[in-house]
Amino acid sequence: MSTARTWAVALTGVDGHMVEVEADLSNQTPGFQIIGLPDKALGEAAQRVRNACVNAGLDFPRRRLTVNLSPANLPKAGSGFDLSVAVATLATGGALRRESVRSTVHIGELGLDGRLRPVPGVLPAVYAAARAGFTRVIVPHANATEARLVPGVEVRAAVSLAEVAVAHGADLEVDDTEPVVLPARVDAADDTVDLADVIGQDEAVDALITAAAGGHHMMLSGPPGAGKTMLARRLPGILPPLTETEALEVAAIRSLTGDAVTRLDALPPFEAPHHTASAAALVGGGSRAPRPGAIVRAHRGVLFLDETPEFQRAALDALRQPLESGRIEIVRAGFAASFPAQFQLVLAMNPCPCGNYGVRGAECACPPAAIRRYAGRLSGPLRDRVDIDLQVARVSASRATSGERSTMSTSEARERVARARAAAAERWRASPWRVNGEVPGERLRQGALRLPPAVRAPLDRALERGAVTLRAYDRVLRIPSIVL
């Protein structure tokens, strides 16, 4: 029998699909062909595998070699298949034990010298292998730490193809080879960001805690220097820490972007793209392989859009679907991918292009038409998805120079948010929702928690006059989160 099989993983978004890599030798004109919908990078694996085998001192078959990636109708992309192609090739020639390679998943890119190079997406790939029932995975040395974050899988880290061959029974002398490493990831110092630094914005701090307690999206409107960015950057610190499952989801997304993943971080992520970002930069995309955008990287955390009216209108409107569904679907001619996108949106904007409209003691030079156009860059449907709209004023000079600190620290706010979310979880224990921001409007309008008619009267009249939409009506009902 001249066929050998091993396994690899194809990623579509954050979802991994097991791919059986089978190699077959035939007595035809020598050649090397990879079939099964490979992309250009994977098609070039034939030359990388050939050179890596020769330079590692391994016998490369000198017959017609065909490598099939099954299922054949699933598109495969990237250089992460190199190692599995090389292992199947060597096993079909008898250099490796076929039984050993058949029960192992191989992930990694090959250099021409035979060294294994790191690839993005190792964490979701190993997680997919674990769900499929595989217990042994071989990855490049640089990806070993993130691969070992998945429990229940034996992860073997290899520096070179020669090490992998020895692990599968090859009689080969392995030289000391310097491993390929990933650049170190620099983490921001989170302990310097505390809510106690916010001075003179007690109403804004209360709104921030309410947003965190109920999972509400919010908008901060005010002149430059009022502290909008300062407030937004402190929201992740008062959110509940990520559970192990949530932290694994966030780490898997970071792995897809090529970041070095060395641990599971319990702090919710914070993404603040520049206002020149395109719609593709926000939602993600790519011509052959999908890459996560800013809203996917903000999954389980906060997406902050500073200078919101300066963003492209198409980019802002692209947020509407993920805000409703918690997922983003990327469809291209060659693939379709789905990414999780459950985030809290924080928008910040000035009152006018110059920023001085309505500011005491400041002069606004913007004509009324320019002010209306500036505010109109945010569409009505997007505004309807924002629960809290807060006006933020500048702090007076006397308070700014007094040296005082806020009475509410990040740790105290986090405890209040945790108690409020525990109360909301108890309130909605018989439903799939856990915070007020997730509850559909009809449940609030018709359920047992419906507000008394006297309390709803002003809101009902505004709805009848057309002053608010039904979505805005529901948004007001969601806001009274219990902040203990």
Tab-separated table of C-alpha atoms in Angstrom, residues 99-468:
chain	number	residue	atom	x	y	z
A	99	GLU	CA	0.032	4.281	12.407
A	100	SER	CA	1.738	7.033	14.379
A	101	VAL	CA	1.086	9.856	11.908
A	102	ARG	CA	-2.537	8.757	11.389
A	103	SER	CA	-3.510	9.570	14.990
A	104	THR	CA	-1.691	12.928	15.199
A	105	VAL	CA	-2.643	16.418	14.050
A	106	HIS	CA	0.203	18.424	12.493
A	107	ILE	CA	0.222	22.226	12.268
A	108	GLY	CA	3.078	24.425	11.098
A	109	GLU	CA	4.936	26.125	8.265
A	110	LEU	CA	8.225	24.752	6.930
A	111	GLY	CA	11.300	26.758	6.109
A	112	LEU	CA	13.601	25.601	3.345
A	113	ASP	CA	16.153	24.583	5.991
A	114	GLY	CA	13.602	22.290	7.667
A	115	ARG	CA	12.827	24.529	10.633
A	116	LEU	CA	9.219	24.942	11.757
A	117	ARG	CA	7.867	28.469	11.619
A	118	PRO	CA	4.885	29.710	13.675
A	119	VAL	CA	1.506	30.234	12.045
A	120	PRO	CA	-1.540	32.253	13.145
A	121	GLY	CA	-4.658	30.550	14.470
A	122	VAL	CA	-2.978	27.686	16.342
A	123	LEU	CA	-5.219	28.085	19.399
A	124	PRO	CA	-8.576	27.683	17.538
A	125	ALA	CA	-7.005	24.908	15.439
A	126	VAL	CA	-5.944	22.891	18.505
A	127	TYR	CA	-9.331	23.567	20.097
A	128	ALA	CA	-11.048	22.151	16.990
A	129	ALA	CA	-8.805	19.079	17.132
A	130	ALA	CA	-9.708	18.527	20.793
A	131	ARG	CA	-13.438	18.748	20.010
A	132	ALA	CA	-12.958	16.217	17.200
A	133	GLY	CA	-11.486	13.731	19.680
A	134	PHE	CA	-7.762	14.008	18.889
A	135	THR	CA	-5.403	13.818	21.858
A	136	ARG	CA	-2.024	14.574	20.263
A	137	VAL	CA	-0.969	17.638	18.270
A	138	ILE	CA	2.449	18.677	16.988
A	139	VAL	CA	3.011	22.427	16.559
A	140	PRO	CA	5.997	24.737	15.987
A	141	HIS	CA	8.085	25.606	19.033
A	142	ALA	CA	6.925	29.251	18.938
A	143	ASN	CA	3.233	28.230	19.119
A	144	ALA	CA	3.604	25.738	21.973
A	145	THR	CA	2.460	28.043	24.801
A	146	GLU	CA	-0.832	29.005	23.194
A	147	ALA	CA	-1.488	25.426	22.025
A	148	ARG	CA	-1.151	24.209	25.620
A	149	LEU	CA	-3.957	26.551	26.707
A	150	VAL	CA	-6.394	23.934	25.373
A	151	PRO	CA	-6.977	21.278	28.040
A	152	GLY	CA	-7.002	17.545	27.338
A	153	VAL	CA	-4.531	17.587	24.447
A	154	GLU	CA	-0.936	16.372	24.426
A	155	VAL	CA	0.982	19.151	22.687
A	156	ARG	CA	4.424	18.377	21.295
A	157	ALA	CA	6.534	21.343	20.288
A	158	ALA	CA	9.055	20.791	17.510
A	159	VAL	CA	11.864	23.011	16.294
A	160	SER	CA	12.390	21.238	12.977
A	161	LEU	CA	10.976	18.652	10.615
A	162	ALA	CA	13.755	16.292	11.724
A	163	GLU	CA	12.383	16.341	15.308
A	164	VAL	CA	8.914	15.474	14.031
A	165	ALA	CA	10.326	12.630	11.951
A	166	VAL	CA	12.167	11.175	14.971
A	167	ALA	CA	8.932	11.367	17.016
A	168	HIS	CA	7.297	9.170	14.358
A	169	GLY	CA	10.045	6.557	14.291
A	170	ALA	CA	12.612	7.888	11.811
A	171	ASP	CA	16.213	6.799	12.366
A	172	LEU	CA	17.796	10.219	12.116
A	173	GLU	CA	20.382	12.311	13.925
A	174	VAL	CA	18.839	15.587	15.112
A	175	ASP	CA	21.190	18.564	15.285
A	176	ASP	CA	20.771	21.449	17.698
A	177	THR	CA	18.776	23.982	15.703
A	178	GLU	CA	17.899	27.470	16.811
A	179	PRO	CA	14.094	27.702	16.980
A	180	VAL	CA	12.062	30.350	15.201
A	181	VAL	CA	10.392	32.583	17.800
A	182	LEU	CA	7.567	35.089	17.751
A	183	PRO	CA	8.235	38.723	18.666
A	184	ALA	CA	7.391	39.468	22.296
A	185	ARG	CA	3.982	41.018	22.902
A	186	VAL	CA	3.998	44.262	24.870
A	187	ASP	CA	0.986	44.583	27.167
A	188	ALA	CA	-0.272	47.950	28.295
A	189	ALA	CA	-0.053	48.704	31.989
A	190	ASP	CA	-3.653	48.332	33.150
A	191	ASP	CA	-3.002	49.373	36.756
A	192	THR	CA	-2.501	53.015	35.699
A	193	VAL	CA	-6.089	53.315	34.445
A	194	ASP	CA	-8.409	53.897	37.384
A	195	LEU	CA	-11.837	55.472	37.660
A	196	ALA	CA	-10.574	57.522	40.617
A	197	ASP	CA	-8.632	59.673	38.131
A	198	VAL	CA	-11.894	61.061	36.724
A	199	ILE	CA	-12.600	64.387	38.427
A	200	GLY	CA	-15.790	66.405	38.351
A	201	GLN	CA	-17.771	63.972	36.188
A	202	ASP	CA	-19.960	62.260	38.780
A	203	GLU	CA	-22.928	61.980	36.417
A	204	ALA	CA	-20.727	60.469	33.713
A	205	VAL	CA	-19.250	57.956	36.183
A	206	ASP	CA	-22.770	56.899	37.220
A	207	ALA	CA	-23.724	56.482	33.559
A	208	LEU	CA	-20.587	54.409	32.949
A	209	ILE	CA	-21.442	52.097	35.847
A	210	THR	CA	-25.027	51.783	34.599
A	211	ALA	CA	-23.771	50.895	31.120
A	212	ALA	CA	-21.449	48.248	32.562
A	213	ALA	CA	-24.180	46.812	34.789
A	214	GLY	CA	-26.752	46.479	32.030
A	215	GLY	CA	-24.502	45.821	29.037
A	216	HIS	CA	-25.725	49.043	27.382
A	217	HIS	CA	-24.176	50.832	24.424
A	218	MET	CA	-23.533	54.522	25.094
A	219	MET	CA	-22.673	57.795	23.413
A	220	LEU	CA	-20.589	60.553	24.984
A	221	SER	CA	-21.176	64.010	23.514
A	222	GLY	CA	-19.160	67.025	24.548
A	223	PRO	CA	-16.393	69.474	23.629
A	224	PRO	CA	-12.742	68.422	23.256
A	225	GLY	CA	-11.023	67.973	26.596
A	226	ALA	CA	-14.178	67.018	28.493
A	227	GLY	CA	-12.840	63.531	29.315
A	228	LYS	CA	-14.780	61.348	26.864
A	229	THR	CA	-11.788	59.179	25.965
A	230	MET	CA	-10.712	59.017	29.599
A	231	LEU	CA	-14.111	57.641	30.587
A	232	ALA	CA	-14.294	55.139	27.752
A	233	ARG	CA	-10.866	53.668	28.533
A	234	ARG	CA	-11.988	52.914	32.079
A	235	LEU	CA	-15.031	50.891	31.070
A	236	PRO	CA	-13.210	47.534	30.589
A	237	GLY	CA	-11.802	47.780	34.118
A	238	ILE	CA	-15.251	47.860	35.744
A	239	LEU	CA	-16.710	45.059	33.633
A	240	PRO	CA	-16.822	41.584	35.221
A	241	PRO	CA	-13.675	39.502	34.535
A	242	LEU	CA	-13.942	37.100	31.625
A	243	THR	CA	-14.757	33.491	32.423
A	244	GLU	CA	-12.337	30.807	31.238
A	245	THR	CA	-14.529	30.065	28.218
A	246	GLU	CA	-14.813	33.764	27.309
A	247	ALA	CA	-11.067	34.290	27.767
A	248	LEU	CA	-10.436	31.329	25.463
A	249	GLU	CA	-12.670	32.924	22.802
A	250	VAL	CA	-10.787	36.225	23.065
A	251	ALA	CA	-7.405	34.468	22.940
A	252	ALA	CA	-8.481	32.490	19.851
A	253	ILE	CA	-9.317	35.735	18.042
A	254	ARG	CA	-5.957	37.220	19.023
A	255	SER	CA	-4.287	34.083	17.708
A	256	LEU	CA	-6.017	34.534	14.344
A	257	THR	CA	-4.579	38.043	14.049
A	258	GLY	CA	-1.050	36.679	14.552
A	259	ASP	CA	-0.515	38.027	18.086
A	260	ALA	CA	1.564	35.972	20.495
A	261	VAL	CA	-0.803	34.292	22.990
A	262	THR	CA	0.914	33.193	26.190
A	263	ARG	CA	-1.942	33.232	28.705
A	264	LEU	CA	-5.687	33.658	29.135
A	265	ASP	CA	-6.396	37.282	30.069
A	266	ALA	CA	-9.439	37.927	32.258
A	267	LEU	CA	-9.559	41.649	31.376
A	268	PRO	CA	-12.122	42.414	28.626
A	269	PRO	CA	-10.441	43.710	25.453
A	270	PHE	CA	-10.554	47.349	24.391
A	271	GLU	CA	-10.420	48.350	20.727
A	272	ALA	CA	-10.199	51.963	19.545
A	273	PRO	CA	-9.748	52.126	15.741
A	274	HIS	CA	-8.785	55.433	14.123
A	275	HIS	CA	-11.562	57.407	12.488
A	276	THR	CA	-9.998	56.827	9.055
A	277	ALA	CA	-10.696	53.062	9.373
A	278	SER	CA	-12.708	51.612	6.500
A	279	ALA	CA	-15.725	49.328	6.754
A	280	ALA	CA	-13.485	46.326	6.033
A	281	ALA	CA	-11.136	47.354	8.853
A	282	LEU	CA	-14.076	47.412	11.266
A	283	VAL	CA	-15.935	44.245	10.250
A	284	GLY	CA	-13.008	42.249	8.795
A	285	GLY	CA	-12.527	40.621	5.437
A	286	GLY	CA	-9.885	39.561	2.949
A	287	SER	CA	-9.746	38.283	-0.615
A	288	ARG	CA	-8.875	34.638	0.167
A	289	ALA	CA	-8.658	34.102	3.922
A	290	PRO	CA	-10.927	36.089	6.273
A	291	ARG	CA	-9.252	38.244	8.902
A	292	PRO	CA	-11.084	39.600	11.965
A	293	GLY	CA	-11.782	43.318	12.099
A	294	ALA	CA	-11.949	45.689	15.052
A	295	ILE	CA	-15.450	44.613	16.114
A	296	VAL	CA	-14.328	40.970	16.283
A	297	ARG	CA	-11.194	41.868	18.246
A	298	ALA	CA	-13.492	43.717	20.679
A	299	HIS	CA	-15.527	40.544	21.305
A	300	ARG	CA	-16.457	40.270	25.020
A	301	GLY	CA	-15.065	43.771	25.513
A	302	VAL	CA	-15.442	47.403	24.438
A	303	LEU	CA	-15.340	49.007	20.989
A	304	PHE	CA	-14.628	52.735	21.286
A	305	LEU	CA	-15.132	55.012	18.283
A	306	ASP	CA	-13.651	58.420	19.047
A	307	GLU	CA	-14.614	61.290	16.732
A	308	THR	CA	-17.496	59.129	15.520
A	309	PRO	CA	-18.867	61.566	12.884
A	310	GLU	CA	-15.462	61.481	11.158
A	311	PHE	CA	-15.860	57.757	10.355
A	312	GLN	CA	-17.167	56.786	6.939
A	313	ARG	CA	-20.958	56.478	6.880
A	314	ALA	CA	-20.711	52.968	5.398
A	315	ALA	CA	-18.336	51.894	8.180
A	316	LEU	CA	-20.711	53.101	10.896
A	317	ASP	CA	-23.771	51.489	9.320
A	318	ALA	CA	-21.867	48.199	9.091
A	319	LEU	CA	-22.094	48.051	12.896
A	320	ARG	CA	-25.882	47.735	12.902
A	321	GLN	CA	-26.124	44.015	12.111
A	322	PRO	CA	-23.522	42.792	14.664
A	323	LEU	CA	-25.047	45.040	17.335
A	324	GLU	CA	-28.322	43.163	16.892
A	325	SER	CA	-27.074	39.600	16.375
A	326	GLY	CA	-23.742	39.498	18.217
A	327	ARG	CA	-22.053	37.973	15.147
A	328	ILE	CA	-20.628	39.232	11.870
A	329	GLU	CA	-20.968	37.294	8.633
A	330	ILE	CA	-18.275	37.863	5.996
A	331	VAL	CA	-19.237	36.575	2.562
A	332	ARG	CA	-16.866	36.660	-0.400
A	333	ALA	CA	-16.838	34.904	-3.763
A	334	GLY	CA	-14.545	32.144	-2.495
A	335	PHE	CA	-15.616	31.739	1.138
A	336	ALA	CA	-18.084	32.615	3.872
A	337	ALA	CA	-16.973	33.053	7.484
A	338	SER	CA	-18.739	33.869	10.732
A	339	PHE	CA	-17.070	35.628	13.679
A	340	PRO	CA	-18.430	36.331	17.178
A	341	ALA	CA	-18.910	40.055	17.838
A	342	GLN	CA	-20.550	40.601	21.232
A	343	PHE	CA	-19.200	43.943	22.381
A	344	GLN	CA	-20.241	47.122	24.123
A	345	LEU	CA	-20.146	50.114	21.801
A	346	VAL	CA	-19.012	53.500	23.111
A	347	LEU	CA	-19.292	56.451	20.734
A	348	ALA	CA	-17.724	59.866	21.335
A	349	MET	CA	-18.427	63.021	19.370
A	350	ASN	CA	-18.047	66.779	19.562
A	351	PRO	CA	-21.122	69.035	19.437
A	352	CYS	CA	-19.963	70.534	16.103
A	353	PRO	CA	-16.958	70.421	13.752
A	354	CYS	CA	-15.011	73.016	15.755
A	355	GLY	CA	-16.138	71.539	19.089
A	356	ASN	CA	-17.287	74.808	20.712
A	357	TYR	CA	-21.025	74.773	20.032
A	358	GLY	CA	-22.894	75.340	23.301
A	359	VAL	CA	-19.690	75.652	25.365
A	360	ARG	CA	-19.820	78.480	27.893
A	361	GLY	CA	-17.205	81.153	27.149
A	362	ALA	CA	-16.206	79.641	23.787
A	363	GLU	CA	-17.083	80.908	20.317
A	364	CYS	CA	-18.430	78.534	17.676
A	365	ALA	CA	-17.699	79.541	14.079
A	366	CYS	CA	-19.722	76.735	12.497
A	367	PRO	CA	-22.837	77.708	10.475
A	368	PRO	CA	-26.083	75.951	11.453
A	369	ALA	CA	-26.077	73.842	8.274
A	370	ALA	CA	-22.590	72.514	9.124
A	371	ILE	CA	-23.697	71.589	12.640
A	372	ARG	CA	-26.726	69.707	11.277
A	373	ARG	CA	-24.596	67.885	8.698
A	374	TYR	CA	-22.075	66.944	11.378
A	375	ALA	CA	-24.717	65.458	13.674
A	376	GLY	CA	-26.442	63.790	10.712
A	377	ARG	CA	-23.419	61.633	9.909
A	378	LEU	CA	-24.738	59.194	12.493
A	379	SER	CA	-27.769	57.502	10.981
A	380	GLY	CA	-31.003	57.178	12.901
A	381	PRO	CA	-30.906	53.359	12.978
A	382	LEU	CA	-27.433	53.440	14.567
A	383	ARG	CA	-28.509	56.008	17.156
A	384	ASP	CA	-31.514	53.812	17.962
A	385	ARG	CA	-29.152	51.023	19.007
A	386	VAL	CA	-27.394	53.205	21.580
A	387	ASP	CA	-29.092	53.008	24.974
A	388	ILE	CA	-27.368	55.856	26.848
A	389	ASP	CA	-26.759	59.309	25.349
A	390	LEU	CA	-24.790	61.476	27.773
A	391	GLN	CA	-23.718	65.102	27.492
A	392	VAL	CA	-20.263	65.611	29.011
A	393	ALA	CA	-19.113	69.127	30.001
A	394	ARG	CA	-15.613	70.406	30.615
A	395	VAL	CA	-14.352	70.402	34.190
A	396	SER	CA	-13.773	73.823	35.718
A	397	ALA	CA	-10.187	74.979	36.256
A	398	SER	CA	-10.653	75.139	40.038
A	399	ARG	CA	-11.624	71.457	40.244
A	400	ALA	CA	-9.022	70.343	37.720
A	401	THR	CA	-6.183	71.924	39.760
A	402	SER	CA	-7.511	71.070	43.215
A	403	GLY	CA	-5.786	67.686	43.335
A	404	GLU	CA	-8.986	65.910	44.373
A	405	ARG	CA	-9.772	62.369	43.273
A	406	SER	CA	-13.100	60.780	42.521
A	407	THR	CA	-14.866	59.041	45.369
A	408	MET	CA	-15.450	56.030	43.103
A	409	SER	CA	-12.473	53.811	42.279
A	410	THR	CA	-12.353	51.106	39.625
A	411	SER	CA	-12.402	48.310	42.216
A	412	GLU	CA	-15.450	49.775	43.984
A	413	ALA	CA	-17.279	50.282	40.678
A	414	ARG	CA	-16.440	46.729	39.614
A	415	GLU	CA	-17.997	45.376	42.822
A	416	ARG	CA	-21.178	47.404	42.227
A	417	VAL	CA	-21.391	46.164	38.657
A	418	ALA	CA	-20.876	42.572	39.802
A	419	ARG	CA	-23.729	42.858	42.341
A	420	ALA	CA	-26.003	44.468	39.749
A	421	ARG	CA	-25.264	41.758	37.181
A	422	ALA	CA	-25.887	39.054	39.779
A	423	ALA	CA	-29.295	40.610	40.501
A	424	ALA	CA	-30.072	40.811	36.759
A	425	ALA	CA	-29.024	37.189	36.257
A	426	GLU	CA	-31.396	36.159	39.035
A	427	ARG	CA	-34.163	38.298	37.515
A	428	TRP	CA	-33.754	36.647	34.108
A	429	ARG	CA	-32.775	33.168	35.335
A	430	ALA	CA	-35.606	31.478	33.430
A	431	SER	CA	-34.584	33.147	30.137
A	432	PRO	CA	-31.514	33.098	27.869
A	433	TRP	CA	-30.602	36.688	28.871
A	434	ARG	CA	-28.344	37.785	31.711
A	435	VAL	CA	-28.245	41.601	31.473
A	436	ASN	CA	-30.873	44.232	30.671
A	437	GLY	CA	-29.157	45.227	27.422
A	438	GLU	CA	-29.885	41.777	25.934
A	439	VAL	CA	-33.613	41.674	26.724
A	440	PRO	CA	-35.905	42.191	23.694
A	441	GLY	CA	-38.305	45.103	23.806
A	442	GLU	CA	-41.541	43.109	23.706
A	443	ARG	CA	-40.582	41.354	26.951
A	444	LEU	CA	-40.146	44.714	28.668
A	445	ARG	CA	-43.377	46.115	27.221
A	446	GLN	CA	-45.596	43.120	27.915
A	447	GLY	CA	-43.861	41.005	30.571
A	448	ALA	CA	-44.331	40.830	34.314
A	449	LEU	CA	-41.715	43.585	34.772
A	450	ARG	CA	-43.775	46.076	32.773
A	451	LEU	CA	-43.643	49.565	34.314
A	452	PRO	CA	-46.863	51.070	35.767
A	453	PRO	CA	-48.912	53.215	33.337
A	454	ALA	CA	-48.273	56.398	35.340
A	455	VAL	CA	-44.530	55.921	35.006
A	456	ARG	CA	-44.743	55.121	31.286
A	457	ALA	CA	-47.114	57.965	30.444
A	458	PRO	CA	-44.533	60.547	29.205
A	459	LEU	CA	-42.793	57.881	27.149
A	460	ASP	CA	-46.101	56.641	25.699
A	461	ARG	CA	-47.015	60.167	24.626
A	462	ALA	CA	-43.604	60.641	22.965
A	463	LEU	CA	-44.141	57.415	21.016
A	464	GLU	CA	-47.619	58.509	19.906
A	465	ARG	CA	-46.283	61.881	18.709
A	466	GLY	CA	-43.500	60.170	16.761
A	467	ALA	CA	-40.826	61.824	18.902
A	468	VAL	CA	-39.223	58.405	19.545
